[in-house]
Short mmCIF file of C-alpha atoms and ligand atoms in Angstrom, two decimals:
data_model
loop_
_atom_site.label_atom_id
_atom_site.label_comp_id
_atom_site.label_asym_id
_atom_site.label_seq_id
_atom_site.Cartn_x
_atom_site.Cartn_y
_atom_site.Cartn_z
CA MET A 1 108.91 100.79 -65.15
CA THR A 2 108.45 101.95 -61.60
CA SER A 3 106.41 99.83 -59.28
CA VAL A 4 104.54 101.11 -56.28
CA PRO A 5 104.93 98.72 -53.34
CA PRO A 6 101.54 97.23 -52.49
CA ARG A 7 99.99 98.77 -49.41
CA LEU A 8 99.62 96.27 -46.62
CA PRO A 9 96.09 95.83 -45.31
CA PRO A 10 95.64 96.95 -41.69
CA ALA A 11 96.82 94.41 -39.11
CA ILE A 12 93.45 94.76 -37.34
CA GLU A 13 90.33 96.17 -38.91
CA LEU A 14 86.84 96.50 -37.48
CA ARG A 15 84.06 97.45 -39.89
CA ARG A 16 80.79 98.60 -38.40
CA VAL A 17 81.12 96.09 -35.59
CA ALA A 18 78.23 95.88 -33.13
CA LYS A 19 77.54 93.72 -30.11
CA SER A 20 74.39 93.15 -28.11
CA PHE A 21 73.85 91.04 -25.04
CA GLY A 22 70.17 90.18 -25.35
CA THR A 23 68.43 93.49 -25.88
CA VAL A 24 71.30 95.55 -24.53
CA GLN A 25 73.57 96.97 -27.20
CA VAL A 26 77.05 97.49 -25.75
CA CYS A 27 79.04 98.23 -28.95
CA ARG A 28 77.82 99.96 -32.07
CA ASP A 29 79.33 101.17 -35.35
CA VAL A 30 82.88 100.43 -34.26
CA ASP A 31 85.19 101.25 -37.17
CA LEU A 32 88.91 100.97 -36.55
CA ALA A 33 91.90 100.31 -38.79
CA ILE A 34 95.15 99.55 -36.98
CA GLU A 35 98.34 99.41 -39.04
CA THR A 36 100.99 96.74 -38.68
CA GLY A 37 103.31 97.56 -35.81
CA GLU A 38 101.06 100.22 -34.31
CA PHE A 39 100.30 100.47 -30.60
CA VAL A 40 96.66 101.47 -30.22
CA THR A 41 94.70 101.98 -27.01
CA LEU A 42 90.97 101.71 -26.39
CA LEU A 43 90.27 104.33 -23.73
CA GLY A 44 87.02 105.03 -21.92
CA PRO A 45 85.15 104.79 -18.63
CA SER A 46 83.98 101.57 -17.02
CA GLY A 47 81.26 99.83 -19.00
CA CYS A 48 81.86 101.63 -22.33
CA GLY A 49 82.63 98.40 -24.20
CA LYS A 50 86.45 98.21 -24.23
CA THR A 51 86.78 94.61 -23.07
CA THR A 52 83.91 93.51 -25.30
CA THR A 53 85.65 95.07 -28.32
CA LEU A 54 88.97 93.46 -27.43
CA ASN A 55 87.30 90.08 -26.89
CA MET A 56 85.69 90.29 -30.32
CA VAL A 57 89.13 90.87 -31.88
CA ALA A 58 90.52 87.95 -29.88
CA GLY A 59 87.65 85.66 -30.85
CA LEU A 60 86.52 85.18 -27.26
CA GLU A 61 83.23 86.88 -28.05
CA ASP A 62 81.15 86.81 -31.25
CA SER A 63 80.12 90.09 -32.82
CA THR A 64 76.41 90.61 -33.45
CA SER A 65 77.12 92.30 -36.79
CA GLY A 66 80.01 93.78 -38.75
CA ASP A 67 83.32 92.39 -39.95
CA ILE A 68 86.58 91.78 -38.15
CA LEU A 69 89.66 91.46 -40.37
CA LEU A 70 93.21 90.55 -39.44
CA ALA A 71 95.80 91.36 -42.11
CA GLY A 72 92.99 91.75 -44.62
CA ARG A 73 91.35 88.40 -43.90
CA ARG A 74 87.87 88.17 -42.38
CA VAL A 75 88.18 86.20 -39.14
CA ASN A 76 84.67 86.41 -37.64
CA GLU A 77 84.31 82.65 -37.69
CA LEU A 78 87.86 81.78 -36.58
CA SER A 79 88.75 80.55 -33.09
CA PRO A 80 91.21 82.51 -30.90
CA VAL A 81 93.97 80.02 -31.69
CA GLU A 82 93.42 80.34 -35.45
CA ARG A 83 93.58 84.12 -35.15
CA ASP A 84 97.12 83.96 -33.76
CA VAL A 85 96.65 86.64 -31.12
CA ALA A 86 98.03 86.64 -27.59
CA MET A 87 96.25 88.24 -24.65
CA VAL A 88 97.37 89.60 -21.31
CA PHE A 89 94.53 90.09 -18.84
CA GLN A 90 94.13 92.06 -15.65
CA ASN A 91 94.06 88.85 -13.65
CA TYR A 92 97.10 87.10 -15.03
CA ALA A 93 96.92 83.88 -13.03
CA LEU A 94 100.33 82.24 -13.19
CA TYR A 95 100.65 78.54 -12.42
CA PRO A 96 101.78 78.67 -8.78
CA HIS A 97 103.59 75.31 -8.74
CA MET A 98 105.61 76.02 -11.91
CA THR A 99 108.82 78.04 -12.08
CA VAL A 100 109.03 81.23 -14.10
CA ALA A 101 110.70 79.33 -16.95
CA GLU A 102 107.98 76.67 -16.91
CA ASN A 103 105.24 79.28 -16.81
CA ILE A 104 106.68 81.12 -19.82
CA GLY A 105 107.25 77.92 -21.78
CA PHE A 106 103.93 76.29 -20.91
CA THR A 107 101.99 77.01 -24.12
CA LEU A 108 104.97 75.88 -26.23
CA ARG A 109 105.09 72.56 -24.33
CA MET A 110 101.37 72.14 -24.91
CA ARG A 111 102.03 72.52 -28.63
CA GLY A 112 104.66 69.81 -28.51
CA MET A 113 107.65 72.03 -29.29
CA LYS A 114 111.07 70.45 -28.70
CA ARG A 115 112.65 71.09 -25.29
CA ALA A 116 115.77 72.70 -26.72
CA GLU A 117 113.79 75.17 -28.80
CA ILE A 118 111.54 76.04 -25.87
CA ALA A 119 114.63 76.71 -23.76
CA THR A 120 116.08 79.00 -26.45
CA ARG A 121 112.87 81.00 -26.76
CA VAL A 122 112.27 81.26 -23.01
CA THR A 123 115.84 82.43 -22.45
CA ALA A 124 115.49 85.15 -25.09
CA ILE A 125 112.13 86.40 -23.82
CA ALA A 126 113.31 86.34 -20.21
CA ALA A 127 116.33 88.44 -21.14
CA SER A 128 114.18 91.04 -22.91
CA LEU A 129 111.89 91.24 -19.86
CA GLU A 130 114.79 91.26 -17.35
CA LEU A 131 113.67 88.00 -15.81
CA SER A 132 116.82 85.96 -16.51
CA HIS A 133 117.87 85.92 -12.83
CA VAL A 134 114.49 84.64 -11.58
CA LEU A 135 113.79 81.86 -14.09
CA GLU A 136 113.97 79.11 -11.44
CA ARG A 137 111.76 80.90 -8.90
CA LEU A 138 108.09 80.20 -8.23
CA PRO A 139 105.53 83.01 -8.79
CA ALA A 140 105.10 83.49 -5.02
CA GLN A 141 108.77 84.49 -4.84
CA LEU A 142 108.33 87.38 -7.29
CA SER A 143 107.28 91.02 -6.95
CA GLY A 144 104.01 92.13 -8.56
CA GLY A 145 105.87 93.74 -11.44
CA GLN A 146 107.91 90.60 -12.05
CA GLN A 147 104.75 88.48 -12.03
CA GLN A 148 103.22 90.84 -14.57
CA ARG A 149 106.29 90.52 -16.77
CA VAL A 150 106.05 86.72 -16.57
CA ALA A 151 102.45 87.00 -17.81
CA ILE A 152 103.63 89.18 -20.70
CA GLY A 153 106.46 86.73 -21.40
CA ARG A 154 104.02 83.85 -21.50
CA ALA A 155 102.04 85.68 -24.20
CA LEU A 156 105.11 86.92 -26.09
CA VAL A 157 106.86 83.58 -26.29
CA ARG A 158 104.29 82.39 -28.82
CA GLU A 159 105.51 85.12 -31.19
CA PRO A 160 101.97 86.22 -31.97
CA ARG A 161 101.09 88.50 -34.84
CA ILE A 162 98.99 90.58 -32.49
CA PHE A 163 99.16 91.41 -28.83
CA LEU A 164 96.02 92.27 -26.86
CA PHE A 165 96.18 93.76 -23.36
CA ASP A 166 93.17 94.24 -21.10
CA GLU A 167 94.05 96.59 -18.22
CA PRO A 168 97.18 94.55 -17.54
CA PHE A 169 98.52 96.86 -14.82
CA SER A 170 95.40 97.56 -12.81
CA ASN A 171 96.39 95.20 -9.98
CA LEU A 172 99.72 96.94 -9.48
CA ASP A 173 100.47 99.89 -7.21
CA ALA A 174 100.77 103.35 -8.77
CA ALA A 175 104.57 103.46 -8.96
CA LEU A 176 104.79 100.01 -10.51
CA ARG A 177 102.09 100.87 -13.03
CA VAL A 178 104.13 103.80 -14.28
CA LYS A 179 107.22 101.60 -14.51
CA MET A 180 105.39 98.81 -16.38
CA ARG A 181 104.02 101.39 -18.82
CA ALA A 182 107.55 102.37 -19.78
CA GLU A 183 108.62 98.72 -20.02
CA VAL A 184 105.76 97.74 -22.31
CA LYS A 185 106.44 100.77 -24.50
CA GLN A 186 110.14 99.90 -24.79
CA LEU A 187 109.27 96.29 -25.52
CA HIS A 188 106.98 97.45 -28.29
CA GLN A 189 109.66 99.73 -29.71
CA ARG A 190 112.03 96.76 -29.79
CA LEU A 191 109.70 94.04 -31.11
CA GLY A 192 107.16 96.07 -33.08
CA VAL A 193 104.27 93.62 -32.55
CA THR A 194 100.92 95.22 -33.41
CA SER A 195 99.25 95.89 -30.06
CA LEU A 196 95.76 96.75 -28.89
CA PHE A 197 95.69 97.89 -25.28
CA VAL A 198 92.69 98.63 -23.06
CA THR A 199 92.67 101.10 -20.18
CA HIS A 200 90.38 103.59 -18.45
CA ASP A 201 93.42 105.64 -17.39
CA GLN A 202 93.85 108.57 -19.78
CA GLU A 203 97.40 109.29 -18.67
CA GLU A 204 98.40 105.66 -19.26
CA ALA A 205 96.82 105.81 -22.73
CA MET A 206 98.52 109.11 -23.59
CA SER A 207 101.95 107.95 -22.49
CA ILE A 208 102.01 104.57 -24.22
CA SER A 209 100.05 104.83 -27.49
CA ASP A 210 100.71 105.66 -31.12
CA ARG A 211 96.98 106.29 -31.44
CA ILE A 212 94.04 106.26 -29.03
CA ALA A 213 90.41 105.33 -29.71
CA VAL A 214 88.31 107.17 -27.15
CA MET A 215 85.14 105.17 -26.49
CA ASN A 216 81.83 106.39 -25.11
CA ARG A 217 78.82 104.11 -24.60
CA GLY A 218 79.93 101.50 -27.10
CA ARG A 219 81.05 103.93 -29.80
CA VAL A 220 84.43 105.32 -30.82
CA GLU A 221 84.14 109.10 -30.42
CA GLN A 222 87.58 109.90 -31.75
CA PHE A 223 90.54 107.93 -33.07
CA GLY A 224 93.77 109.86 -33.25
CA THR A 225 97.26 110.45 -31.92
CA PRO A 226 97.59 111.52 -28.28
CA GLU A 227 98.34 115.05 -29.49
CA GLU A 228 95.28 115.17 -31.73
CA ILE A 229 92.86 114.01 -29.08
CA TYR A 230 94.37 116.35 -26.48
CA ALA A 231 94.80 119.50 -28.56
CA ARG A 232 91.96 118.98 -31.05
CA PRO A 233 89.29 116.91 -29.30
CA ALA A 234 86.39 116.13 -31.63
CA THR A 235 83.80 116.40 -28.86
CA ARG A 236 83.20 117.84 -25.42
CA TYR A 237 83.26 114.28 -24.07
CA VAL A 238 86.76 113.62 -25.41
CA ALA A 239 87.97 117.00 -24.13
CA SER A 240 86.72 116.28 -20.63
CA PHE A 241 87.99 112.70 -20.53
CA ILE A 242 91.57 113.65 -21.46
CA GLY A 243 93.76 115.89 -19.33
CA ASN A 244 94.57 116.30 -15.66
CA PRO A 245 93.34 118.52 -14.10
CA GLN A 246 90.23 118.25 -16.22
CA ILE A 247 89.44 120.89 -18.79
CA GLU A 248 87.06 123.53 -17.41
CA LEU A 249 83.83 123.67 -19.42
CA MET A 250 81.49 126.66 -19.24
CA PRO A 251 78.25 127.29 -21.12
CA GLY A 252 77.97 130.63 -22.89
CA THR A 253 76.41 132.50 -25.78
CA VAL A 254 78.19 133.95 -28.80
CA GLU A 255 77.74 137.68 -29.30
CA ALA A 256 79.38 140.36 -31.38
CA ALA A 257 81.66 142.79 -29.53
CA ASP A 258 82.95 145.64 -31.75
CA GLY A 259 82.11 143.52 -34.78
CA ARG A 260 84.21 140.60 -33.54
CA PRO A 261 82.85 137.38 -32.05
CA ALA A 262 82.98 137.02 -28.30
CA VAL A 263 81.40 134.78 -25.73
CA ARG A 264 79.48 135.87 -22.69
CA LEU A 265 80.22 133.83 -19.59
CA GLY A 266 78.27 135.23 -16.65
CA ALA A 267 79.13 138.92 -16.47
CA GLN A 268 82.34 138.53 -18.47
CA VAL A 269 82.78 138.76 -22.21
CA LEU A 270 85.78 136.95 -23.70
CA PRO A 271 86.89 137.39 -27.32
CA LEU A 272 86.71 134.37 -29.63
CA PRO A 273 88.92 133.71 -32.66
CA GLY A 274 87.62 135.88 -35.55
CA ASP A 275 87.77 133.15 -38.18
CA GLY A 276 84.09 132.98 -39.05
CA ARG A 277 83.31 129.79 -37.13
CA PHE A 278 80.81 131.46 -34.79
CA ARG A 279 77.54 133.31 -35.21
CA PRO A 280 75.81 135.57 -32.69
CA GLY A 281 73.22 133.84 -30.53
CA GLN A 282 74.90 130.43 -30.86
CA LYS A 283 74.82 128.41 -27.65
CA VAL A 284 78.30 127.10 -26.99
CA GLU A 285 80.40 125.52 -24.34
CA ILE A 286 83.88 126.94 -23.81
CA GLY A 287 86.68 124.61 -22.77
CA ILE A 288 89.79 125.99 -21.13
CA ARG A 289 92.76 123.83 -20.22
CA PRO A 290 94.67 124.75 -17.04
CA GLU A 291 97.97 125.42 -18.83
CA HIS A 292 96.25 128.07 -20.96
CA VAL A 293 95.21 130.27 -18.04
CA ARG A 294 97.89 132.93 -17.59
CA LEU A 295 97.91 134.67 -14.24
CA GLY A 296 99.17 138.17 -13.42
CA ALA A 297 97.79 139.98 -16.45
CA GLY A 298 94.52 140.19 -18.35
CA ASP A 299 90.92 141.24 -17.92
CA LEU A 300 89.61 138.39 -15.83
CA SER A 301 89.44 139.14 -12.15
CA ALA A 302 89.43 136.07 -9.92
CA SER A 303 90.14 134.98 -6.39
CA VAL A 304 92.24 132.03 -5.33
CA ARG A 305 90.25 129.19 -3.77
CA LEU A 306 92.80 126.39 -3.54
CA VAL A 307 96.48 125.79 -4.28
CA GLN A 308 97.61 122.21 -4.94
CA PRO A 309 101.34 121.73 -5.47
CA VAL A 310 102.29 118.53 -7.29
CA GLY A 311 106.07 118.98 -7.46
CA PRO A 312 107.11 120.58 -10.73
CA LEU A 313 103.70 122.29 -11.01
CA SER A 314 100.98 123.85 -8.86
CA HIS A 315 97.31 123.61 -9.72
CA VAL A 316 95.51 126.77 -8.64
CA VAL A 317 91.71 126.74 -8.48
CA LEU A 318 90.18 130.18 -9.01
CA ASP A 319 86.71 131.58 -8.51
CA TRP A 320 85.48 134.28 -10.86
CA ASP A 321 82.03 135.48 -11.79
CA GLY A 322 81.95 133.16 -14.82
CA GLY A 323 82.44 130.12 -12.60
CA SER A 324 85.57 128.34 -11.53
CA LEU A 325 88.81 127.96 -13.41
CA THR A 326 91.98 125.97 -12.81
CA ALA A 327 95.41 127.32 -13.71
CA THR A 328 98.61 125.30 -13.83
CA LEU A 329 101.71 127.21 -12.81
CA PRO A 330 105.34 126.10 -12.75
CA GLY A 331 106.93 125.24 -9.40
CA PHE A 332 105.53 125.84 -5.91
CA SER A 333 103.03 128.67 -6.07
CA ARG A 334 103.16 131.33 -3.34
CA LEU A 335 99.52 132.32 -3.91
CA GLN A 336 97.25 132.25 -0.86
CA PRO A 337 93.54 131.36 -0.65
CA GLY A 338 91.44 134.52 -0.96
CA GLU A 339 94.10 136.44 -2.87
CA ARG A 340 92.84 138.44 -5.90
CA VAL A 341 94.54 137.75 -9.21
CA SER A 342 94.00 138.76 -12.81
CA ALA A 343 93.98 136.15 -15.52
CA ALA A 344 94.16 136.04 -19.30
CA ILE A 345 93.10 133.39 -21.80
CA SER A 346 94.09 133.67 -25.43
CA PRO A 347 91.13 133.23 -27.83
CA ASP A 348 93.20 130.73 -29.82
CA ASP A 349 93.56 128.49 -26.77
CA MET A 350 89.81 128.18 -26.18
CA LEU A 351 88.09 125.01 -27.34
CA VAL A 352 84.54 125.83 -28.39
CA PHE A 353 81.82 123.18 -28.54
CA ASP A 354 78.24 123.26 -29.75
CA GLN A 355 76.10 123.10 -26.61
CA GLU A 356 73.55 120.82 -28.22
CA THR A 357 75.63 118.32 -30.21
CA GLY A 358 78.82 118.46 -28.13
CA LEU A 359 80.87 118.69 -31.34
CA ARG A 360 83.82 121.03 -31.44
CA LEU A 361 83.19 124.01 -33.68
N1 ATP B 401 78.20 88.64 -20.86
C1 ATP B 401 77.53 89.79 -20.70
N2 ATP B 401 76.18 89.80 -20.60
C2 ATP B 401 75.51 90.96 -20.46
N3 ATP B 401 76.09 92.17 -20.43
C3 ATP B 401 77.42 92.23 -20.52
C4 ATP B 401 78.22 91.05 -20.68
N4 ATP B 401 79.53 91.43 -20.76
C5 ATP B 401 79.53 92.78 -20.67
N5 ATP B 401 78.29 93.27 -20.53
C6 ATP B 401 77.90 94.68 -20.43
O1 ATP B 401 78.44 95.36 -21.55
C7 ATP B 401 78.91 96.65 -21.21
C8 ATP B 401 80.34 96.78 -21.65
O2 ATP B 401 81.15 95.92 -20.88
P1 ATP B 401 82.71 95.84 -21.05
O3 ATP B 401 83.20 94.76 -20.17
O4 ATP B 401 83.07 95.76 -22.49
O5 ATP B 401 83.14 97.27 -20.50
P2 ATP B 401 84.58 97.89 -20.23
O6 ATP B 401 84.65 99.15 -21.03
O7 ATP B 401 85.63 96.88 -20.46
O8 ATP B 401 84.50 98.29 -18.69
P3 ATP B 401 85.57 98.15 -17.47
O9 ATP B 401 86.47 99.37 -17.59
O10 ATP B 401 84.72 98.21 -16.26
O11 ATP B 401 86.31 96.86 -17.64
C9 ATP B 401 78.70 96.79 -19.71
O12 ATP B 401 77.54 97.53 -19.49
C10 ATP B 401 78.54 95.36 -19.23
O13 ATP B 401 77.71 95.30 -18.11
MG1 MG B 402 86.97 95.88 -19.18
#
């Protein structure tokens, strides 16, 4: 007889979770299933409900309706401690009069764990976070990044089933943020603790996550891998939230040119993929990512407005009679403002959205 191994329930599952504060609904219809060991990010602008969602998973906030399950067990009524989750917040206040070792071991002491075992655990965590050489220092004697790692160590030392992060790097400078991103990702690769991470920074989300839930006004608009949400955004909103420089969106109307679908943008007509997705007269919005604009050939005539070198790439903003367009070119561009260029966009690279619903066609 062959036996199929039983499928584990998701480590974290939200089923039609909603939250209202008084009459204001801030989360609605949130459905998410996060597998054991996954690193998932809630991404969205300020006020979209990321922290509220995370707090409902942690048990710091009640949901108004819906179910929250951890490892298949409904936990709506359980306290944060009973849920066995650890959180790292944006404002990770360390105890200023305690050493790094004491800060990391604090929750274990509170639980009455034996000194020797606390020391073993703290030593191991400190080594994995490269804090071994600062264990006897006070928080004031640490850099911002080291303080952040102490806060992570304090949460990790409990060996939680689940790790929740709420914008943990937002108080750090840009360079340190990028460094901490890599450290948290490596830590996750090593320890494999299921993690739910909140940020409003799309690049941070893209670089760190197995999957991203893009939130908009209390709802999850798309839940997918970084590649899926970048290359195949479900909606115009997701397309415009992800990517730097932003995708260029232009309203247009589908028409037939020589029996093939095309889109009119201002005075220009650009061919669309001929796969039957479009019908003449349809009001659409065309999305073009900067790396898909090829300069030096093609039917689009444009003039250079602005050249912004960013090291390995240059972002070139173009004006044409359909609007503006940004192209990303390798290296330092020699183009000058006012220069005329021709540009080409492959129909297969265009993202086409329904103007009314915002859904990708
Ligand atoms: N206790 C509360 N009472 C009333 N409204 C609240 C409360 N907490 C949050 N809100 C509102 O709920 C909405 C979602 O807030 P939330 O903190 O979840 O957003 P967020 O996505 O984490 O934003 P940010 O990126 O700014 O942290 C906001 O409009 C906020 O004003
Ligand atoms: Mg928040």
